[in-house]
Amino acid sequence: MTVRVRFAPSPTGYLHIGSARTALFNYLYARHTGGKFLLRIEDTDLARSTDESTRSILDGLKWLGFAPDEEIVFQSNNADKHREAARRLLAEGKAYRDFTPKAEPSDANVKDVIKERARQQGAEKNFRDNPYRELSSEESDVRAAAGEPFAIRLKVPDVRTGSDSDRVLKTSFEDGVYGLQERDYAETEDLVLLRSDGHPLYNLAVVCDDIEMQITDVIRGQDHLTNTHKQLLIYKALGVEPPRFAHLPLIMAPNKGKLSKRKHGEVVSMTTYRDAGFVAAAFRNFLALLGWSAGEEKEIYSLDELIKKFTLEGIHRSNAVFNFHEGDPKRWTDDKAIWMNAEYIRTMPLSDLLPLVKNELKANKLWREEYEPDGRALMTSISSTSAQAFESSTEISDRPESIAIDRPRHGSHDWFVQTIDLIRARFFTLKDFSTQGRAYFSEDYDFDPAAVAKNLTKFPDLQEWLPELAARFEAELGDSEAETRPVGSVFFSRETPEAASEQTPALPLTDACCSDRFFESNIETVVKAFTEEKGTKLGVIMNGARTLLTGVAVGPSMLSVFETVGLERTLMRLRSKVAWYS
RNA sequence: GUCCGGUUCGUCUAGGGGUUAGGACACCGCCCUUUCACGGCGGCAACACGGGUUCAAAUCCCGUACCGGAUACCA
């Protein structure tokens, strides 16, 4: 029989990190076994379920790439079938009407109330002492017909009186993760199947739907371990063979307490990671390693590798801590998740990264159609050394010295690809491309005060030197043939970003305006000579220029930055006084 | 209270009778370097406790402690 698994979230909030992992494991199991991955929205709690939550969950799943193989099932649509099942069990004497008036909800914390009540009962409890349990069906019918409200409870075999012929005194099943699980009937209450208002309850709904959907394997959080025993009783009453079960360890907060939406907020929501510039593949990878391992030292797994290696045996029995740092903006989520994301950004194939960067730039109005001419897909036309490293673990060789003929035209597709490959090495999230990397794509970038203080203000001479360096570049590396274009023309004027993106100006720089000689080795010669002449250190000039050219103190080799930014923009930025007064 | 689980560096984990208890993240140091990263090298750091079984226990058994889950006319 082909495997059929389901992910069944209740739409009472966004997609929680723990739920996301449950979805992942279900998905991996389905793919690994060649089965189907289904999605069921458990919206039977009308009071708490919202469409917005459903949307948010769907968004999160979509981002992670877990598309269900069949149409999404909404549990609330099946309420009639659930009621039908309950009535059948009632008719067969496997359930009974409970006329006990519904308890008024207390204003205290529900969990606490329940815990307290359970404590009171202690070991003395007897789940079979409901006065309506043995009520004759005639009397039950009469009272029901009279309009007296009732809930329908499952009649769990009473092993104490021995009135039931059942020889089995406990429910048991072989859990895919936790092994043999047993529970005495005496430990299980006569659970309510149907509320007095006719509303089907969770355990009944789940069993009915799982049967209906022909689920073969239920993979869910460990918090459902005791529900499984209840559900087993329902399966039995319904006369249906139950599926296999596997329960997952829970994901805990740093204090090993419960990871809750209410208490920990955004950090547990999947959409937060999407919006924070996480690469879905990276987060998936991180999630997979939280409570599962293939028993090897490898840590970076592609989806295909995860699918191939995933087994229930690799799942742990102990809970894992999601180790984020509350109140620390730099380490707002688990360090390893951040590292994993950075690792993906700098090593994943460029062809996979480029579309993600495109989205990021687009969202910030930094995208230009020239980066993707003729509607052709963002393909890597240059080989990325690091992308190769992603496939094999061969050593990353140094970028070969630039050769004038091979240099892509600034603003072109090739330039874009090469630039992304250059700057991604020190980025952590996709957001960095539009923030730290902004100066590569726009004239409208800010100057980091710390960078200005450290690299500019500290060396007042630079205010003279840097424009002087610009002149030197122009004289020695500029294209004497080309017409001198006014600095800051068209594309490069410091206009508002809106203006720049709305009118999509023509290609910023033509071949004619790109110096054939403004490349790394030449730049180095000029800068070195200039530095010597001024009797200062190379770092002073380089870091000053870096601050002016990129607005930040962090970046790739300055020689690459010069070349990437291009002669015209370099000249303009070196001459600009904006940074000095920012 | 009762039932059910769990416990290896700060965190994620490998290891399931004989290991200098391995890796990753984080942290620290060194190298590389015009900056910051990346990378390389190195360091810090763990078998919850107590009994057994055994020539030998992180590993098997029992107990204790601690942590977690469940115990609803919630899901």
XYZ file of C-alpha atoms (C1' of nucleotides) in Angstrom:
657
model
C 0.000 0.000 0.000
C 1.402 3.388 -0.870
C 2.189 5.634 1.996
C -0.159 8.536 2.630
C 0.761 11.053 5.295
C -0.808 14.314 6.253
C 0.190 17.539 7.908
C -2.758 18.771 9.927
C -2.307 22.208 11.485
C -5.068 24.085 13.241
C -5.358 27.631 11.966
C -5.111 29.460 15.253
C -1.984 31.412 14.385
C 0.840 31.558 11.902
C 2.952 28.539 10.975
C 4.927 27.717 14.096
C 8.491 26.461 13.809
C 7.521 23.173 15.446
C 4.651 22.685 13.023
C 6.955 23.542 10.156
C 9.284 20.771 11.212
C 6.382 18.345 11.506
C 5.402 19.309 7.982
C 8.987 18.811 6.837
C 9.256 15.347 8.356
C 5.937 14.318 6.867
C 7.026 15.638 3.528
C 10.389 13.891 3.671
C 8.779 10.645 4.729
C 6.279 10.810 1.893
C 8.954 11.528 -0.681
C 11.326 8.965 0.748
C 8.716 6.235 0.537
C 7.266 7.380 -2.749
C 3.998 8.211 -1.026
C 1.651 11.165 -0.906
C 1.898 14.243 1.270
C -1.496 15.679 2.150
C -2.657 18.779 3.940
C -5.641 19.082 6.225
C -6.637 22.275 7.963
C -8.140 21.401 11.337
C -10.522 24.263 11.729
C -13.110 22.631 13.956
C -12.590 25.172 16.698
C -14.579 27.918 15.052
C -13.957 30.310 17.887
C -10.205 30.307 17.414
C -9.711 29.493 13.760
C -9.210 32.356 11.364
C -8.834 32.657 7.624
C -5.831 34.812 8.196
C -4.120 31.996 10.055
C -4.946 29.581 7.273
C -3.428 31.967 4.768
C -0.353 32.466 6.866
C 0.151 28.726 7.259
C -0.278 28.194 3.548
C 2.223 30.987 2.906
C 4.732 29.376 5.198
C 4.320 25.965 3.582
C 4.584 27.457 0.146
C 7.768 29.239 1.090
C 9.252 26.017 2.418
C 8.224 24.256 -0.751
C 5.815 21.705 0.684
C 2.986 21.574 -1.782
C 0.325 18.980 -0.938
C -0.175 16.218 -3.487
C -3.946 16.380 -3.278
C -6.529 19.006 -2.627
C -6.456 20.598 0.808
C -9.031 19.168 3.204
C -10.848 21.504 5.546
C -11.965 19.554 8.548
C -14.982 21.743 9.199
C -16.447 20.556 5.884
C -16.617 17.048 7.272
C -18.528 17.828 10.455
C -21.602 15.956 9.229
C -19.602 12.807 8.702
C -18.129 13.126 12.173
C -21.589 13.482 13.698
C -22.743 10.530 11.677
C -19.935 8.403 13.084
C -20.781 9.433 16.620
C -24.425 8.560 16.125
C -23.477 5.213 14.737
C -21.362 4.419 17.786
C -24.242 5.519 19.984
C -26.647 3.231 18.153
C -24.222 0.346 18.458
C -23.879 0.878 22.185
C -20.231 1.816 21.866
C -20.945 5.325 23.022
C -23.478 6.894 25.372
C -25.245 10.139 25.977
C -23.910 12.121 28.882
C -26.581 14.455 30.264
C -24.248 16.084 32.772
C -24.632 19.825 32.327
C -21.722 21.419 30.566
C -19.288 22.994 32.999
C -19.047 26.742 32.824
C -15.665 27.837 31.526
C -13.608 29.316 34.282
C -11.831 32.604 33.812
C -8.603 31.164 35.177
C -6.036 29.574 32.889
C -7.681 26.473 31.447
C -4.495 24.430 31.668
C -4.116 25.217 35.341
C -7.718 24.386 36.111
C -7.397 21.010 34.421
C -4.171 20.245 36.155
C -5.624 21.144 39.503
C -8.702 19.016 38.923
C -6.536 16.085 37.930
C -4.425 16.506 41.024
C -7.528 16.428 43.213
C -8.628 13.187 41.667
C -5.212 11.687 42.240
C -4.869 7.964 41.964
C -8.432 7.533 43.191
C -9.896 8.539 39.881
C -12.305 6.276 38.150
C -13.128 7.212 34.623
C -16.020 4.770 34.508
C -18.151 6.302 37.217
C -20.248 8.473 34.951
C -23.882 7.977 36.077
C -25.115 8.054 32.493
C -22.723 5.389 31.287
C -25.085 2.526 32.068
C -28.317 4.371 31.474
C -30.723 2.197 29.507
C -31.023 3.137 25.876
C -34.773 3.627 26.348
C -34.373 6.155 29.085
C -31.560 7.816 27.212
C -33.733 8.122 24.135
C -36.614 9.536 26.138
C -34.494 12.219 27.769
C -32.919 13.105 24.469
C -36.310 13.300 22.803
C -37.432 15.612 25.576
C -34.786 18.024 24.431
C -32.379 17.580 27.276
C -28.885 18.520 26.095
C -26.228 15.837 26.056
C -22.714 15.119 24.923
C -21.783 11.824 23.358
C -18.985 9.952 25.050
C -17.086 6.911 23.925
C -17.708 3.908 26.153
C -14.229 2.784 27.043
C -14.226 -0.857 28.257
C -14.404 -1.129 32.030
C -11.732 -3.516 33.139
C -12.569 -3.208 36.830
C -16.037 -4.632 36.761
C -15.205 -7.014 34.011
C -18.551 -6.268 32.468
C -16.862 -6.009 29.137
C -15.777 -9.141 27.435
C -12.658 -7.489 26.144
C -9.622 -9.547 27.000
C -7.306 -6.693 26.158
C -6.843 -4.410 29.125
C -4.840 -1.736 27.440
C -4.269 0.073 24.214
C -0.889 -0.422 22.643
C 0.926 0.454 19.495
C 4.420 0.406 18.110
C 5.509 4.000 17.718
C 7.863 4.689 14.846
C 10.035 6.792 17.106
C 9.251 5.905 20.713
C 8.798 2.182 20.324
C 6.122 0.146 22.082
C 3.559 2.345 23.814
C 1.014 0.945 26.223
C -1.714 2.454 28.306
C -4.224 0.820 30.599
C -7.831 1.444 29.732
C -8.268 2.701 33.258
C -6.038 5.640 32.368
C -8.257 6.717 29.541
C -11.470 8.595 30.176
C -14.716 8.126 28.343
C -13.805 10.884 25.978
C -16.375 13.186 24.480
C -16.950 12.629 20.779
C -19.700 15.149 20.232
C -20.276 18.276 22.235
C -23.735 19.031 23.593
C -24.090 21.645 20.872
C -23.539 18.913 18.300
C -20.000 19.942 17.533
C -17.572 17.077 16.817
C -14.439 17.070 18.938
C -10.850 16.781 17.866
C -10.134 13.105 18.435
C -13.241 11.975 16.609
C -12.668 14.378 13.749
C -9.061 13.325 13.349
C -9.862 9.648 13.256
C -12.742 10.063 10.813
C -10.695 12.260 8.517
C -7.640 10.061 8.649
C -9.811 7.126 7.682
C -11.492 9.122 4.945
C -8.152 10.311 3.590
C -6.755 6.795 3.847
C -3.817 7.936 5.892
C -1.305 5.145 6.442
C 1.173 6.927 8.681
C 0.459 9.596 11.248
C 3.550 11.648 12.013
C 2.942 14.381 14.539
C 4.228 16.037 17.697
C 4.876 14.065 20.834
C 2.169 16.068 22.587
C -0.293 13.767 20.810
C 1.084 10.596 22.359
C -1.812 10.184 24.775
C -4.326 11.210 22.140
C -3.145 8.246 20.160
C -4.467 5.867 22.793
C -7.833 7.574 22.686
C -7.865 7.504 18.929
C -6.985 3.830 18.936
C -10.154 3.207 20.938
C -12.176 5.131 18.398
C -10.648 3.149 15.553
C -11.547 -0.008 17.366
C -15.115 1.091 18.011
C -15.426 2.071 14.382
C -14.028 -1.279 13.352
C -11.233 0.226 11.297
C -7.603 -0.813 11.270
C -5.545 2.101 12.614
C -2.600 3.586 10.727
C 0.994 3.501 11.908
C 2.034 6.250 14.281
C 5.276 8.101 14.810
C 5.669 10.914 17.285
C 8.215 13.666 17.112
C 10.132 15.208 19.994
C 9.168 18.781 20.759
C 11.101 21.943 20.047
C 11.684 23.939 23.205
C 12.539 27.521 24.092
C 16.082 28.284 25.381
C 14.910 27.802 28.976
C 13.650 24.362 27.934
C 10.139 25.599 28.442
C 7.389 25.605 25.909
C 8.034 27.547 22.727
C 4.916 29.621 22.378
C 3.642 32.140 19.923
C 2.255 34.258 22.702
C 5.390 34.304 24.798
C 8.134 34.315 22.194
C 6.407 36.050 19.328
C 7.785 36.453 15.856
C 10.839 34.291 16.352
C 8.699 31.162 16.117
C 6.834 32.167 12.965
C 7.922 30.875 9.584
C 6.953 34.048 7.792
C 9.408 35.919 9.982
C 12.235 33.929 8.454
C 10.980 34.433 4.956
C 10.729 38.166 5.556
C 14.091 38.344 7.271
C 15.844 37.171 4.138
C 16.278 33.509 4.901
C 16.792 31.089 2.052
C 14.054 28.482 2.339
C 16.463 25.658 1.548
C 18.731 26.791 4.371
C 15.957 26.944 6.904
C 14.661 23.584 5.796
C 18.138 22.183 6.287
C 18.352 23.695 9.743
C 14.927 22.375 10.695
C 15.769 18.886 9.497
C 18.704 18.722 11.881
C 16.578 19.704 14.855
C 15.625 16.314 16.185
C 16.862 14.199 13.341
C 20.237 13.099 12.088
C 21.505 10.721 9.476
C 24.171 9.526 11.880
C 26.996 11.166 10.025
C 28.986 14.359 10.316
C 27.587 15.974 7.213
C 25.410 18.994 7.893
C 24.570 20.591 4.579
C 21.920 18.592 2.787
C 20.050 19.387 -0.370
C 16.370 18.504 -0.397
C 17.109 15.443 -2.499
C 19.717 14.279 -0.040
C 17.335 14.781 2.873
C 14.698 12.762 1.073
C 17.137 9.999 0.345
C 18.501 9.808 3.893
C 15.384 10.457 5.921
C 14.160 7.623 8.101
C 12.100 7.476 11.273
C 14.993 5.695 12.976
C 17.059 8.859 12.730
C 14.561 10.826 14.798
C 15.471 11.430 18.427
C 13.394 10.810 21.466
C 14.543 13.875 23.370
C 13.377 17.424 22.838
C 15.590 19.959 21.093
C 16.172 23.535 22.164
C 15.681 26.265 19.618
C 18.437 28.468 20.905
C 17.593 32.027 19.981
C 18.717 34.994 22.063
C 15.922 37.170 23.259
C 16.705 40.865 23.139
C 19.869 40.458 21.070
C 19.235 41.892 17.598
C 22.360 40.365 16.119
C 21.513 36.887 17.370
C 17.744 37.184 17.310
C 17.352 33.563 16.223
C 19.366 30.383 16.608
C 23.035 30.970 15.744
C 23.150 27.844 13.696
C 20.190 28.887 11.597
C 21.922 32.167 10.816
C 25.156 30.384 9.998
C 23.318 27.890 7.824
C 21.684 30.699 5.895
C 25.009 32.463 5.339
C 26.534 29.183 4.273
C 23.802 28.707 1.701
C 24.077 32.248 0.411
C 27.778 31.990 -0.212
C 27.913 28.437 -1.533
C 24.628 27.640 -3.239
C 24.620 27.559 -7.044
C 24.351 31.094 -8.366
C 21.500 30.077 -10.608
C 19.477 29.298 -7.476
C 20.549 32.410 -5.625
C 20.019 34.935 -8.386
C 16.212 34.754 -8.492
C 16.124 35.258 -4.731
C 18.362 38.288 -4.992
C 16.227 39.585 -7.808
C 13.167 39.475 -5.565
C 15.016 41.226 -2.804
C 16.248 43.991 -5.093
C 12.845 44.345 -6.698
C 11.187 44.753 -3.343
C 13.557 47.621 -2.673
C 13.358 49.185 -6.103
C 16.935 48.366 -6.858
C 16.232 45.956 -9.659
C 16.934 46.847 -13.274
C 15.657 44.939 -16.269
C 19.115 45.135 -17.841
C 20.239 42.549 -15.312
C 17.999 40.067 -17.081
C 17.858 41.045 -20.733
C 15.362 39.662 -23.237
C 13.438 38.034 -20.459
C 15.952 35.259 -20.320
C 16.288 33.553 -17.020
C 18.989 34.532 -14.646
C 21.591 32.049 -15.633
C 25.152 32.015 -14.644
C 27.173 32.805 -17.669
C 30.296 33.036 -15.637
C 31.490 30.204 -13.545
C 31.265 30.725 -9.866
C 34.131 29.236 -8.011
C 32.178 28.899 -4.840
C 29.247 27.299 -6.579
C 31.555 24.596 -7.732
C 32.729 24.183 -4.208
C 29.149 23.541 -3.231
C 28.995 20.542 -5.486
C 32.371 19.074 -4.804
C 34.488 19.967 -1.872
C 37.435 20.981 -3.974
C 39.377 23.954 -2.839
C 38.259 27.354 -3.866
C 40.835 28.823 -6.131
C 41.497 32.505 -6.231
C 39.583 34.548 -8.702
C 41.814 34.821 -11.728
C 43.104 38.256 -12.482
C 40.688 40.198 -14.500
C 41.390 40.489 -18.132
C 40.082 43.545 -19.823
C 38.349 41.733 -22.651
C 36.378 39.487 -20.312
C 35.087 42.211 -18.116
C 31.355 42.545 -18.373
C 29.798 45.856 -19.184
C 28.633 47.663 -16.088
C 24.982 47.309 -15.420
C 24.767 44.323 -17.714
C 23.554 40.871 -16.891
C 27.068 39.542 -16.630
C 28.104 42.399 -14.444
C 25.173 41.700 -12.178
C 25.982 38.020 -11.842
C 29.620 38.714 -11.170
C 28.795 41.364 -8.611
C 26.430 39.110 -6.707
C 29.054 36.414 -6.658
C 31.574 38.908 -5.356
C 29.545 40.367 -2.520
C 27.678 37.298 -1.334
C 30.730 35.927 0.409
C 30.125 37.954 3.538
C 26.363 38.211 3.600
C 24.141 36.436 6.075
C 20.676 37.040 4.700
C 19.113 38.064 1.422
C 18.344 41.379 3.051
C 22.023 42.202 3.014
C 21.938 42.531 -0.758
C 19.652 45.530 -0.495
C 21.186 47.054 2.614
C 24.901 46.467 2.890
C 25.109 45.890 -0.838
C 22.942 48.820 -1.804
C 25.765 50.957 -3.198
C 26.409 48.429 -5.927
C 22.962 48.966 -7.335
C 22.065 52.526 -6.542
C 23.470 55.995 -6.043
C 21.118 56.445 -3.166
C 22.928 54.772 -0.323
C 23.662 55.794 3.229
C 26.974 56.172 4.947
C 27.501 54.169 8.072
C 28.541 56.714 10.720
C 30.957 54.245 12.260
C 32.645 53.712 8.914
C 32.854 57.435 8.279
C 34.376 58.036 11.683
C 36.841 55.205 11.406
C 37.954 55.612 7.820
C 37.321 59.238 6.894
C 37.096 61.720 9.725
C 40.185 60.259 11.333
C 42.226 61.177 8.252
C 41.301 64.742 7.214
C 43.833 64.648 4.385
C 41.579 62.218 2.578
C 39.211 65.040 1.830
C 41.872 66.305 -0.582
C 43.469 63.023 -1.499
C 40.434 61.066 -2.595
C 39.307 63.554 -5.266
C 42.933 63.686 -6.282
C 42.941 59.917 -6.662
C 39.889 60.274 -8.857
C 41.772 62.635 -11.102
C 44.642 60.198 -11.242
C 42.311 57.348 -12.242
C 40.766 59.507 -14.893
C 44.082 60.566 -16.302
C 45.790 57.214 -16.253
C 42.997 54.703 -16.662
C 40.277 56.660 -18.346
C 39.452 56.157 -21.966
C 40.981 59.102 -23.765
C 38.970 58.313 -26.855
C 35.653 58.614 -25.147
C 33.837 61.850 -24.757
C 33.987 63.148 -21.277
C 30.555 62.709 -19.873
C 29.407 65.010 -17.167
C 29.698 63.270 -13.870
C 26.430 62.280 -12.362
C 24.470 62.223 -15.555
C 21.260 60.374 -16.202
C 21.326 57.141 -14.278
C 23.858 58.193 -11.741
C 22.266 61.310 -10.476
C 21.475 61.067 -6.834
C 17.800 61.121 -7.259
C 15.173 59.427 -5.231
C 15.112 55.685 -5.766
C 11.532 55.927 -6.962
C 12.501 58.220 -9.787
C 15.333 55.944 -10.754
C 13.257 52.818 -10.936
C 10.103 54.235 -12.380
C 11.479 55.449 -15.639
C 13.953 52.650 -16.182
C 16.587 54.680 -17.917
C 18.668 53.393 -20.753
C 21.694 51.316 -19.997
C 23.762 53.416 -17.698
C 27.092 52.997 -19.324
C 27.922 52.140 -22.864
C 31.004 50.351 -23.966
C 32.458 53.662 -24.979
C 32.299 55.053 -21.516
C 33.804 52.003 -19.856
C 37.478 52.280 -19.641
C 39.259 49.249 -20.954
C 41.988 49.871 -18.498
C 40.093 50.242 -15.251
C 40.682 46.789 -13.863
C 42.305 45.391 -10.784
C 45.982 45.149 -11.636
C 46.040 48.617 -13.181
C 44.085 50.081 -10.322
C 46.509 48.557 -7.903
C 49.465 50.135 -9.689
C 47.878 53.555 -9.611
C 46.757 53.374 -6.007
C 50.109 52.096 -4.814
C 51.996 54.852 -6.583
C 49.552 57.392 -5.234
C 49.896 56.090 -1.699
C 53.658 56.224 -1.852
C 53.542 59.727 -3.174
C 51.415 60.835 -0.261
C 53.610 59.031 2.204
C 50.685 57.255 3.823
C 49.607 53.690 4.300
C 47.718 51.775 1.654
C 44.983 50.951 4.139
C 44.208 54.600 4.722
C 43.502 55.234 1.073
C 41.720 51.947 0.511
C 39.450 52.210 3.506
C 38.683 55.825 2.814
C 37.752 54.940 -0.731
C 35.715 51.979 0.497
C 33.655 54.184 2.708
C 32.996 56.635 -0.084
C 32.262 53.976 -2.677
C 30.129 51.629 -0.623
C 29.050 53.524 2.471
C 30.221 50.733 4.740
C 33.461 49.540 6.296
C 32.905 45.970 5.205
C 33.338 44.481 1.802
C 35.368 42.524 -0.696
C 38.857 43.385 -1.807
C 38.937 47.087 -2.595
C 40.462 46.421 -6.000
C 37.424 44.340 -6.909
C 35.161 47.015 -5.546
C 36.756 49.684 -7.734
C 36.407 47.540 -10.785
C 32.885 46.483 -9.974
C 31.705 49.985 -9.254
C 33.337 51.063 -12.492
C 35.365 54.056 -13.470
C 32.635 56.607 -13.885
C 30.904 55.916 -10.621
C 34.225 55.625 -8.843
C 35.236 59.067 -10.018
C 31.951 60.562 -8.979
C 31.932 58.972 -5.566
C 35.537 59.812 -4.795
C 34.800 63.418 -5.615
C 31.582 63.589 -3.681
C 31.617 65.456 -0.391
C 28.345 63.990 0.817
C 29.884 61.435 3.111
C 31.954 64.011 4.901
C 28.924 65.892 6.027
C 26.630 62.977 6.609
C -1.446 13.611 41.971
C -1.449 9.902 37.967
C 0.256 8.099 33.232
C 3.952 8.535 29.400
C 8.643 10.156 27.658
C 13.578 12.160 28.098
C 18.802 13.382 30.146
C 26.488 13.331 25.942
C 30.252 20.286 25.573
C 26.339 26.790 26.313
C 23.232 24.900 21.714
C 22.418 21.038 17.637
C 24.370 16.251 17.661
C 27.830 11.326 16.647
C 28.763 7.229 19.443
C 24.422 1.709 21.694
C 30.011 -2.832 26.234
C 36.934 -1.685 25.226
C 37.141 5.647 21.630
C 42.771 10.409 23.863
C 34.128 10.480 23.910
C 33.998 12.761 17.345
C 31.695 16.839 14.413
C 28.937 21.516 13.789
C 27.307 26.388 15.763
C 28.791 29.974 19.352
C 33.088 31.845 21.944
C 38.661 32.687 22.265
C 43.657 32.740 19.887
C 46.891 32.528 15.573
C 47.542 32.749 10.159
C 45.759 35.171 5.660
C 44.731 40.671 4.826
C 43.861 47.612 2.770
C 38.733 46.634 6.061
C 35.226 43.069 7.374
C 34.104 38.499 6.327
C 35.324 33.831 4.096
C 39.052 30.223 4.535
C 43.083 27.547 7.223
C 45.198 26.054 11.951
C 44.556 25.650 17.152
C 41.949 26.256 21.972
C 37.829 26.167 25.635
C 33.929 22.858 26.703
C 29.935 17.152 27.901
C 28.396 11.341 29.213
C 22.589 14.217 35.535
C 23.449 11.379 40.276
C 23.677 6.652 43.069
C 23.741 1.554 42.985
C 24.287 -2.963 40.384
C 25.788 -6.618 36.040
C 30.744 -7.233 33.740
C 37.659 -8.377 33.251
C 35.619 -3.768 31.123
C 29.694 0.739 31.371
C 28.495 7.112 28.225
C 26.658 2.411 26.263
C 22.917 -3.003 29.800
C 19.587 -3.227 34.579
C 17.426 -0.777 38.994
C 16.636 3.548 41.825
C 16.883 8.922 42.608
C 16.942 13.811 40.809
C 15.712 17.101 37.239
C 13.242 18.436 32.594
C 9.194 17.764 29.226
C 4.348 15.983 27.493
C -0.613 14.410 28.649
C -4.502 14.432 31.943
C -11.021 19.688 28.528
C -18.026 19.422 25.909
C -9.327 22.997 23.111
C -6.713 21.426 19.009
